[in-house]
mmCIF file of C-alpha atoms in Angstrom:
data_model
loop_
_atom_site.group_PDB
_atom_site.id
_atom_site.type_symbol
_atom_site.label_atom_id
_atom_site.label_comp_id
_atom_site.label_asym_id
_atom_site.label_seq_id
_atom_site.Cartn_x
_atom_site.Cartn_y
_atom_site.Cartn_z
ATOM 1 C CA MET A 1 -0.112 0.057 0.142
ATOM 2 C CA ALA A 2 1.362 3.737 -0.646
ATOM 3 C CA VAL A 3 2.660 5.606 2.060
ATOM 4 C CA TRP A 4 -0.354 7.859 1.284
ATOM 5 C CA ASP A 5 -3.603 5.370 0.972
ATOM 6 C CA GLU A 6 -1.955 4.182 4.327
ATOM 7 C CA TYR A 7 -1.925 7.231 6.057
ATOM 8 C CA PHE A 8 -4.838 9.217 4.557
ATOM 9 C CA SER A 9 -7.220 6.811 2.647
ATOM 10 C CA ASP A 10 -10.142 8.645 4.784
ATOM 11 C CA TRP A 11 -8.568 11.667 4.545
ATOM 12 C CA ASP A 12 -12.894 13.129 4.085
ATOM 13 C CA PHE A 13 -13.714 12.093 7.633
ATOM 14 C CA ILE A 14 -10.393 12.985 9.345
ATOM 15 C CA VAL A 15 -11.308 16.528 7.602
ATOM 16 C CA SER A 16 -14.889 16.510 8.760
ATOM 17 C CA LEU A 17 -13.514 16.365 12.459
ATOM 18 C CA PHE A 18 -12.107 20.282 11.940
ATOM 19 C CA PRO A 19 -14.013 22.887 14.001
ATOM 20 C CA GLU A 20 -16.368 24.329 11.878
ATOM 21 C CA GLY A 21 -15.491 27.336 9.667
ATOM 22 C CA TRP A 22 -11.546 25.822 9.166
ATOM 23 C CA GLN A 23 -12.082 27.022 5.590
ATOM 24 C CA GLU A 24 -12.524 30.640 6.296
ATOM 25 C CA LYS A 25 -9.824 30.655 8.935
ATOM 26 C CA PHE A 26 -7.040 29.527 6.754
ATOM 27 C CA HIS A 27 -8.072 31.953 4.105
ATOM 28 C CA GLU A 28 -8.737 35.157 6.718
ATOM 29 C CA LEU A 29 -4.841 33.773 7.842
ATOM 30 C CA LYS A 30 -3.346 33.661 4.693
ATOM 31 C CA VAL A 31 -2.368 30.095 4.569
ATOM 32 C CA LEU A 32 -2.721 29.717 0.707
ATOM 33 C CA LYS A 33 -1.355 32.660 0.254
ATOM 34 C CA PHE A 34 1.248 32.513 -2.888
ATOM 35 C CA GLY A 35 -0.258 29.176 -3.594
ATOM 36 C CA ARG A 36 -1.526 28.991 -6.828
ATOM 37 C CA LYS A 37 -0.866 25.624 -7.751
ATOM 38 C CA PHE A 38 -3.379 24.603 -5.479
ATOM 39 C CA THR A 39 -6.479 25.165 -7.453
ATOM 40 C CA GLY A 40 -9.663 23.739 -6.756
ATOM 41 C CA GLU A 41 -12.775 23.595 -4.927
ATOM 42 C CA ASN A 42 -10.834 21.154 -2.470
ATOM 43 C CA LYS A 43 -7.458 23.408 -2.587
ATOM 44 C CA GLU A 44 -7.691 24.283 1.216
ATOM 45 C CA SER A 45 -7.596 20.691 1.737
ATOM 46 C CA ASP A 46 -5.245 19.183 -0.483
ATOM 47 C CA LEU A 47 -2.689 21.497 1.734
ATOM 48 C CA LEU A 48 -4.226 20.794 4.909
ATOM 49 C CA ARG A 49 -3.910 17.061 3.789
ATOM 50 C CA LEU A 50 0.145 17.452 3.132
ATOM 51 C CA ILE A 51 1.254 19.404 6.114
ATOM 52 C CA PHE A 52 -0.593 16.351 8.228
ATOM 53 C CA LEU A 53 0.771 13.612 5.762
ATOM 54 C CA HIS A 54 3.986 15.462 7.354
ATOM 55 C CA LEU A 55 3.293 16.406 10.524
ATOM 56 C CA ALA A 56 1.388 12.362 11.242
ATOM 57 C CA GLY A 57 3.218 10.456 8.767
ATOM 58 C CA GLY A 58 6.618 11.328 9.852
ATOM 59 C CA LEU A 59 7.460 11.945 6.162
ATOM 60 C CA SER A 60 10.190 14.331 4.934
ATOM 61 C CA LEU A 61 9.171 17.552 3.392
ATOM 62 C CA ARG A 62 10.879 16.409 0.119
ATOM 63 C CA THR A 63 9.148 13.109 0.854
ATOM 64 C CA THR A 64 5.795 14.102 1.175
ATOM 65 C CA VAL A 65 5.968 16.664 -1.785
ATOM 66 C CA ALA A 66 6.911 13.392 -3.861
ATOM 67 C CA GLU A 67 4.113 11.225 -2.351
ATOM 68 C CA ALA A 68 1.737 14.246 -3.782
ATOM 69 C CA ARG A 69 3.032 14.759 -7.165
ATOM 70 C CA GLU A 70 3.106 11.038 -7.709
ATOM 71 C CA ALA A 71 -0.791 10.729 -6.380
ATOM 72 C CA GLY A 72 -1.565 13.519 -8.471
ATOM 73 C CA ILE A 73 -2.545 16.328 -5.936
ATOM 74 C CA VAL A 74 -0.336 18.920 -6.323
ATOM 75 C CA ASP A 75 3.260 19.230 -8.344
ATOM 76 C CA ILE A 76 5.858 21.409 -5.545
ATOM 77 C CA VAL A 77 8.750 21.840 -4.327
ATOM 78 C CA ASP A 78 9.750 21.084 -0.332
ATOM 79 C CA VAL A 79 10.508 25.228 0.206
ATOM 80 C CA THR A 80 6.766 25.899 -0.982
ATOM 81 C CA LEU A 81 5.543 23.615 1.497
ATOM 82 C CA PHE A 82 7.770 24.546 4.261
ATOM 83 C CA ASN A 83 6.673 28.468 3.945
ATOM 84 C CA HIS A 84 2.805 26.952 3.817
ATOM 85 C CA PHE A 85 4.019 25.214 6.489
ATOM 86 C CA LYS A 86 5.608 28.369 8.917
ATOM 87 C CA LYS A 87 1.527 30.493 8.327
ATOM 88 C CA CYS A 88 -0.196 27.554 9.908
ATOM 89 C CA GLU A 89 1.157 28.375 13.520
ATOM 90 C CA GLN A 90 -1.976 30.871 13.927
ATOM 91 C CA PHE A 91 -4.269 28.266 12.084
ATOM 92 C CA PHE A 92 -3.661 25.762 14.128
ATOM 93 C CA GLY A 93 -3.440 27.226 17.203
ATOM 94 C CA TRP A 94 -7.036 28.056 16.367
ATOM 95 C CA CYS A 95 -8.001 25.520 15.515
ATOM 96 C CA ILE A 96 -6.653 23.603 18.889
ATOM 97 C CA THR A 97 -9.537 26.671 20.882
ATOM 98 C CA GLU A 98 -11.938 25.661 18.437
ATOM 99 C CA LEU A 99 -11.885 21.667 19.700
ATOM 100 C CA LEU A 100 -11.369 22.854 23.665
ATOM 101 C CA LYS A 101 -14.536 24.516 23.211
ATOM 102 C CA GLU A 102 -16.267 21.554 22.508
ATOM 103 C CA ASN A 103 -14.662 19.860 25.317
ATOM 104 C CA ALA A 104 -15.146 22.489 27.714
ATOM 105 C CA GLY A 105 -18.884 20.773 29.165
ATOM 106 C CA LEU A 106 -16.846 16.983 29.676
ATOM 107 C CA ALA A 107 -14.945 17.804 32.821
ATOM 108 C CA GLN A 108 -18.262 19.339 34.718
ATOM 109 C CA ASP A 109 -19.393 15.484 35.841
ATOM 110 C CA LEU A 110 -16.282 14.546 38.572
ATOM 111 C CA PHE A 111 -18.425 16.438 40.544
ATOM 112 C CA HIS A 112 -21.531 18.228 41.240
ATOM 113 C CA ASP A 113 -20.535 21.339 43.184
ATOM 114 C CA GLY A 114 -19.556 23.838 39.700
ATOM 115 C CA ARG A 115 -16.050 23.606 39.844
ATOM 116 C CA ASN A 116 -13.816 22.936 37.178
ATOM 117 C CA TRP A 117 -10.921 20.967 37.669
ATOM 118 C CA LYS A 118 -7.869 21.162 36.094
ATOM 119 C CA ILE A 119 -4.654 18.898 36.340
ATOM 120 C CA VAL A 120 -1.455 21.341 35.330
ATOM 121 C CA ASP A 121 2.122 20.001 34.034
ATOM 122 C CA GLY A 122 5.025 20.942 31.972
ATOM 123 C CA SER A 123 8.166 19.103 30.108
ATOM 124 C CA LEU A 124 10.978 19.792 28.210
ATOM 125 C CA ILE A 125 10.829 19.013 24.031
ATOM 126 C CA HIS A 126 13.453 19.361 21.905
ATOM 127 C CA GLU A 127 15.140 18.567 18.193
ATOM 128 C CA PRO A 128 17.065 15.532 18.076
ATOM 129 C CA GLY A 129 20.758 15.805 17.336
ATOM 130 C CA GLU A 130 23.534 16.943 20.026
ATOM 131 C CA ARG A 131 22.951 20.352 19.675
ATOM 132 C CA GLY A 132 18.703 20.672 18.875
ATOM 133 C CA SER A 133 17.343 22.757 20.286
ATOM 134 C CA PHE A 134 15.201 22.488 23.481
ATOM 135 C CA SER A 135 11.410 23.827 23.999
ATOM 136 C CA ARG A 136 9.764 23.761 27.138
ATOM 137 C CA ILE A 137 5.249 23.041 26.823
ATOM 138 C CA HIS A 138 2.730 24.232 29.528
ATOM 139 C CA PHE A 139 -0.208 22.041 29.931
ATOM 140 C CA SER A 140 -3.395 21.987 31.754
ATOM 141 C CA MET A 141 -6.456 18.955 31.192
ATOM 142 C CA ASN A 142 -9.997 18.436 32.841
ATOM 143 C CA LEU A 143 -10.832 15.485 35.038
ATOM 144 C CA PRO A 144 -12.339 13.696 35.215
ATOM 145 C CA ALA A 145 -12.450 13.278 30.818
ATOM 146 C CA LEU A 146 -8.439 13.714 30.321
ATOM 147 C CA THR A 147 -9.592 16.386 28.078
ATOM 148 C CA ALA A 148 -6.566 19.644 26.959
ATOM 149 C CA ASP A 149 -7.566 22.722 28.547
ATOM 150 C CA GLN A 150 -4.870 25.158 27.868
ATOM 151 C CA ILE A 151 -1.703 24.795 26.277
ATOM 152 C CA GLN A 152 1.272 27.194 25.611
ATOM 153 C CA ILE A 153 4.453 26.697 24.178
ATOM 154 C CA THR A 154 7.682 29.028 25.274
ATOM 155 C CA GLY A 155 11.342 28.510 25.785
ATOM 156 C CA ILE A 156 13.438 26.406 28.240
ATOM 157 C CA ARG A 157 14.078 29.686 29.988
ATOM 158 C CA THR A 158 10.094 29.986 31.215
ATOM 159 C CA GLY A 159 9.651 28.406 34.086
ATOM 160 C CA GLU A 160 6.865 26.768 35.400
ATOM 161 C CA SER A 161 4.284 29.234 37.083
ATOM 162 C CA LEU A 162 0.314 28.901 37.609
ATOM 163 C CA THR A 163 0.198 32.170 36.299
ATOM 164 C CA ARG A 164 0.623 30.864 32.294
ATOM 165 C CA PHE A 165 -2.492 29.589 33.456
ATOM 166 C CA GLU A 166 -6.246 31.752 32.630
ATOM 167 C CA ALA A 167 -7.582 31.314 35.892
ATOM 168 C CA LYS A 168 -11.637 31.407 36.497
ATOM 169 C CA LYS A 169 -13.873 31.506 39.202
ATOM 170 C CA ASN A 170 -14.767 27.989 40.665
ATOM 171 C CA ASP A 171 -11.609 26.703 38.924
ATOM 172 C CA VAL A 172 -9.345 24.129 40.956
ATOM 173 C CA PHE A 173 -5.497 23.544 39.821
ATOM 174 C CA LEU A 174 -3.750 20.562 40.560
ATOM 175 C CA ALA A 175 -0.082 21.100 40.925
ATOM 176 C CA ASP A 176 3.126 19.665 41.488
ATOM 177 C CA ARG A 177 5.377 21.704 43.682
ATOM 178 C CA GLY A 178 7.000 23.284 40.409
ATOM 179 C CA PHE A 179 4.236 25.209 40.105
ATOM 180 C CA MET A 180 3.388 26.158 43.604
ATOM 181 C CA ARG A 181 5.280 29.837 44.057
ATOM 182 C CA PHE A 182 3.613 31.886 46.150
ATOM 183 C CA ALA A 183 3.138 34.367 42.894
ATOM 184 C CA GLY A 184 1.250 31.667 40.749
ATOM 185 C CA ILE A 185 -1.495 30.176 44.041
ATOM 186 C CA LYS A 186 -1.905 34.094 44.480
ATOM 187 C CA HIS A 187 -2.929 34.768 40.699
ATOM 188 C CA VAL A 188 -5.206 31.865 40.793
ATOM 189 C CA LEU A 189 -6.489 33.009 44.507
ATOM 190 C CA GLU A 190 -7.134 36.424 42.654
ATOM 191 C CA ASN A 191 -9.335 35.328 40.008
ATOM 192 C CA GLY A 192 -11.541 33.333 42.279
ATOM 193 C CA GLY A 193 -9.927 29.931 42.131
ATOM 194 C CA ASP A 194 -8.293 27.061 44.277
ATOM 195 C CA VAL A 195 -5.451 25.342 44.616
ATOM 196 C CA VAL A 196 -4.213 21.738 45.876
ATOM 197 C CA GLY A 197 -0.432 20.808 45.148
ATOM 198 C CA ARG A 198 2.677 18.832 46.369
ATOM 199 C CA PHE A 199 4.385 21.722 49.168
ATOM 200 C CA SER A 200 7.572 22.435 49.540
ATOM 201 C CA PRO A 201 8.271 23.734 52.961
ATOM 202 C CA SER A 202 11.388 25.618 51.750
ATOM 203 C CA GLN A 203 9.353 28.019 49.501
ATOM 204 C CA PHE A 204 7.468 29.884 52.497
ATOM 205 C CA THR A 205 7.826 30.595 55.987
ATOM 206 C CA VAL A 206 4.685 28.605 57.238
ATOM 207 C CA PHE A 207 2.894 30.121 60.434
ATOM 208 C CA GLN A 208 -0.132 29.293 62.432
ATOM 209 C CA PRO A 209 -3.298 31.000 61.174
ATOM 210 C CA ASN A 210 -3.680 34.762 62.417
ATOM 211 C CA THR A 211 -0.327 34.453 64.480
ATOM 212 C CA LYS A 212 2.957 35.287 64.401
ATOM 213 C CA ASN A 213 3.673 31.908 65.915
ATOM 214 C CA PRO A 214 5.585 29.484 63.116
ATOM 215 C CA PHE A 215 3.707 26.079 62.744
ATOM 216 C CA PRO A 216 4.906 22.914 64.293
ATOM 217 C CA LEU A 217 5.086 20.526 60.711
ATOM 218 C CA LEU A 218 7.577 18.417 61.736
ATOM 219 C CA SER A 219 6.154 17.508 65.333
ATOM 220 C CA LYS A 220 2.414 16.949 63.736
ATOM 221 C CA LEU A 221 4.175 14.777 60.984
ATOM 222 C CA ARG A 222 6.110 12.605 63.625
ATOM 223 C CA ALA A 223 3.011 11.764 65.042
ATOM 224 C CA LEU A 224 1.188 10.564 61.598
ATOM 225 C CA LYS A 225 0.619 7.042 61.528
ATOM 226 C CA TYR A 226 0.641 4.847 58.459
ATOM 227 C CA GLY A 227 -3.021 5.324 57.335
ATOM 228 C CA GLN A 228 -3.858 8.445 59.225
ATOM 229 C CA THR A 229 -4.019 11.669 56.772
ATOM 230 C CA GLY A 230 -3.287 15.419 58.490
ATOM 231 C CA ASP A 231 -4.971 17.765 58.270
ATOM 232 C CA TRP A 232 -3.966 21.260 59.711
ATOM 233 C CA ASP A 233 -4.757 24.970 58.689
ATOM 234 C CA VAL A 234 -1.826 27.326 58.353
ATOM 235 C CA GLU A 235 -0.690 30.399 56.557
ATOM 236 C CA LEU A 236 1.961 30.433 54.346
ATOM 237 C CA GLN A 237 4.077 33.420 53.881
ATOM 238 C CA ALA A 238 6.206 35.484 51.269
ATOM 239 C CA ASP A 239 8.073 39.153 51.251
ATOM 240 C CA LYS A 240 5.150 39.979 53.869
ATOM 241 C CA GLU A 241 2.112 39.151 51.982
ATOM 242 C CA ARG A 242 0.044 35.929 53.765
ATOM 243 C CA ILE A 243 -2.010 32.919 51.988
ATOM 244 C CA GLN A 244 -4.453 31.069 54.404
ATOM 245 C CA GLY A 245 -4.941 27.564 53.710
ATOM 246 C CA ARG A 246 -4.731 23.663 55.057
ATOM 247 C CA ILE A 247 -1.795 21.590 54.786
ATOM 248 C CA CYS A 248 -2.768 17.419 53.804
ATOM 249 C CA ALA A 249 -0.146 15.256 54.863
ATOM 250 C CA ILE A 250 0.606 11.296 54.992
ATOM 251 C CA LYS A 251 3.343 9.341 55.636
ATOM 252 C CA GLN A 252 5.075 8.020 53.085
ATOM 253 C CA SER A 253 6.110 4.490 52.583
ATOM 254 C CA PRO A 254 9.699 3.106 52.948
ATOM 255 C CA HIS A 255 9.683 2.607 49.288
ATOM 256 C CA CYS A 256 8.307 5.974 48.511
ATOM 257 C CA ARG A 257 10.607 7.823 51.282
ATOM 258 C CA GLU A 258 13.499 6.461 49.893
ATOM 259 C CA ALA A 259 13.147 7.345 46.491
ATOM 260 C CA GLU A 260 12.326 10.765 47.352
ATOM 261 C CA GLU A 261 15.670 10.638 49.729
ATOM 262 C CA LYS A 262 17.301 9.435 46.060
ATOM 263 C CA ARG A 263 15.412 12.641 44.210
ATOM 264 C CA VAL A 264 16.809 14.919 46.765
ATOM 265 C CA ARG A 265 20.348 13.680 47.543
ATOM 266 C CA GLU A 266 20.427 13.534 43.543
ATOM 267 C CA HIS A 267 19.200 17.467 43.302
ATOM 268 C CA ALA A 268 21.892 18.702 46.202
ATOM 269 C CA ARG A 269 24.802 16.562 44.147
ATOM 270 C CA ARG A 270 23.825 18.216 40.824
ATOM 271 C CA ASN A 271 24.036 21.678 42.782
ATOM 272 C CA ASN A 272 26.408 21.125 45.230
ATOM 273 C CA HIS A 273 24.788 21.835 48.589
ATOM 274 C CA MET A 274 24.587 20.708 51.503
ATOM 275 C CA ILE A 275 21.284 18.597 52.586
ATOM 276 C CA ALA A 276 19.677 19.764 55.903
ATOM 277 C CA ASP A 277 18.235 16.945 58.627
ATOM 278 C CA ARG A 278 14.675 18.603 58.470
ATOM 279 C CA THR A 279 15.055 18.094 54.388
ATOM 280 C CA VAL A 280 15.725 14.608 54.388
ATOM 281 C CA GLU A 281 13.390 13.672 57.147
ATOM 282 C CA LEU A 282 10.242 15.689 55.148
ATOM 283 C CA CYS A 283 11.006 13.120 52.577
ATOM 284 C CA GLY A 284 8.807 10.692 54.796
ATOM 285 C CA TYR A 285 6.008 12.163 53.999
ATOM 286 C CA LEU A 286 3.784 13.345 51.499
ATOM 287 C CA LEU A 287 2.571 17.407 51.905
ATOM 288 C CA ILE A 288 -0.120 19.018 50.049
ATOM 289 C CA PHE A 289 -1.229 22.557 50.143
ATOM 290 C CA THR A 290 -5.159 23.532 49.419
ATOM 291 C CA THR A 291 -7.433 26.483 49.169
ATOM 292 C CA LEU A 292 -10.041 24.513 49.591
ATOM 293 C CA PRO A 293 -12.431 24.670 52.679
ATOM 294 C CA ARG A 294 -12.271 21.622 54.650
ATOM 295 C CA GLU A 295 -16.061 21.324 55.754
ATOM 296 C CA THR A 296 -16.552 20.369 51.510
ATOM 297 C CA TYR A 297 -13.065 18.923 51.116
ATOM 298 C CA SER A 298 -11.940 16.465 53.574
ATOM 299 C CA GLY A 299 -7.948 15.754 53.833
ATOM 300 C CA ASP A 300 -8.839 11.932 52.605
ATOM 301 C CA PHE A 301 -10.260 13.302 49.393
ATOM 302 C CA ILE A 302 -7.921 15.921 49.474
ATOM 303 C CA VAL A 303 -4.513 12.922 49.434
ATOM 304 C CA LYS A 304 -6.729 10.798 46.613
ATOM 305 C CA ILE A 305 -7.665 13.554 44.192
ATOM 306 C CA TYR A 306 -3.825 14.422 44.164
ATOM 307 C CA ARG A 307 -2.661 10.989 42.955
ATOM 308 C CA THR A 308 -4.599 11.380 39.818
ATOM 309 C CA ARG A 309 -1.625 13.737 38.752
ATOM 310 C CA TRP A 310 -0.028 10.040 37.328
ATOM 311 C CA GLN A 311 -2.553 10.648 34.445
ATOM 312 C CA VAL A 312 -0.947 13.301 32.913
ATOM 313 C CA GLU A 313 2.268 12.051 33.237
ATOM 314 C CA LEU A 314 0.977 9.025 31.267
ATOM 315 C CA LEU A 315 -0.339 11.582 28.914
ATOM 316 C CA PHE A 316 3.058 13.325 28.320
ATOM 317 C CA LYS A 317 4.226 9.620 27.518
ATOM 318 C CA ARG A 318 1.598 8.682 25.252
ATOM 319 C CA LEU A 319 2.241 12.081 23.131
ATOM 320 C CA LYS A 320 5.811 11.684 23.451
ATOM 321 C CA SER A 321 5.674 8.139 21.867
ATOM 322 C CA LEU A 322 2.778 8.072 19.526
ATOM 323 C CA LEU A 323 3.003 11.513 18.248
ATOM 324 C CA GLU A 324 6.818 12.108 18.474
ATOM 325 C CA LEU A 325 6.126 15.688 20.594
ATOM 326 C CA GLY A 326 9.458 14.955 22.719
ATOM 327 C CA GLN A 327 11.533 15.388 19.327
ATOM 328 C CA LEU A 328 11.944 18.704 17.209
ATOM 329 C CA HIS A 329 12.665 18.522 13.008
ATOM 330 C CA LYS A 330 12.730 22.382 12.895
ATOM 331 C CA TYR A 331 15.269 25.213 13.253
ATOM 332 C CA ASP A 332 13.926 28.744 13.815
ATOM 333 C CA PRO A 333 11.553 29.540 16.809
ATOM 334 C CA VAL A 334 7.970 30.071 14.460
ATOM 335 C CA SER A 335 8.615 26.489 12.640
ATOM 336 C CA ILE A 336 9.016 24.483 15.803
ATOM 337 C CA ARG A 337 6.283 26.692 17.136
ATOM 338 C CA THR A 338 3.706 25.465 14.414
ATOM 339 C CA TYR A 339 5.583 21.946 14.900
ATOM 340 C CA LEU A 340 4.362 21.457 18.458
ATOM 341 C CA ASN A 341 0.777 23.072 17.480
ATOM 342 C CA GLY A 342 0.709 21.098 15.092
ATOM 343 C CA LYS A 343 1.054 17.909 17.102
ATOM 344 C CA MET A 344 -1.183 18.814 19.347
ATOM 345 C CA LEU A 345 -4.210 19.700 16.978
ATOM 346 C CA ILE A 346 -3.549 15.928 16.075
ATOM 347 C CA ALA A 347 -3.891 15.239 19.749
ATOM 348 C CA LEU A 348 -6.865 16.396 20.072
ATOM 349 C CA LEU A 349 -8.372 15.088 16.964
ATOM 350 C CA LEU A 350 -7.251 11.938 17.781
ATOM 351 C CA GLU A 351 -9.149 12.688 21.643
ATOM 352 C CA LYS A 352 -12.163 13.543 19.413
ATOM 353 C CA MET A 353 -11.944 10.315 17.256
ATOM 354 C CA ILE A 354 -12.586 8.018 20.819
ATOM 355 C CA ARG A 355 -15.392 10.167 21.919
ATOM 356 C CA MET A 356 -16.979 9.800 18.693
ATOM 357 C CA ALA A 357 -16.104 5.647 18.768
ATOM 358 C CA GLU A 358 -17.001 5.600 22.752
ATOM 359 C CA ALA A 359 -21.079 7.052 22.162
ATOM 360 C CA PHE A 360 -20.675 5.122 19.111
ATOM 361 C CA SER A 361 -23.880 2.433 19.729
ATOM 362 C CA PRO A 362 -24.250 -0.464 17.116
#
């Protein structure tokens, strides 16, 4: 079977998954400008077909245009296709936004309290080769459907932060410790949201509520038994500002404690600094900070919901392995962003296919 037939024998079905009005947006963003060789009523579809063969099929630009020429679609050179490809950055972004709108209601059935639960994470992605450039992807997903919510692609120097995500009233962000900085938590709270995230005591000064007395964290943790959840009201302080919330904690299994201590010691070795005894002792506990009220969300629930973050890790592993998201094949910022947005668009189209298949009644 020819490569073209193998990947796009059902191209009309794939096109039907695109947001309504995509052809008009194609022209509005001038993706087809200087594309005189694309003619006929399907010219937008033909160009998109070539670009998807390159993105989803993993073919080089030169091989892609050769396949298109053999199939009688269009006769162009690889440089022409590359120039059209770079114009797709905004178009891919628009498609992603429109597809996310279709998914907006899928996360509402986890809890019947009107809150929008979101998991956030980040990952480095790089171009193959010894001198490959790096980018960072910032990603949020809705729970429980695990549908994509917000996507940002930045340079490697842009760190993880909740401030990079739009927060609205009743949003709840589940985040790892890298996102749990004071400015990010404040950003979510000021926009009417809440947070549930891995807590690193070294990032904050922890006080007892409405006092200047330090919170006795270690003594509280030492009193915990396996299977017991600690749940304490606290205030986190940074630069004389405070945030009220709760610390929920459990005692880790010996295996988990050993793994966390190994991670901490390796980090200290790479950065050439000493480890405090307190830091080593804290490796034995899972610490979570949340601004959600205890009356509605118990400490046990907070720990349980935080542990759903592992599904984000599975998502990134799937994207990197199936869509080659962890490798970039472009050499300038515009084409890199276009490539990554295109990969994300393919992931969302696959997700839409899966939803349609699950909803299909034979």
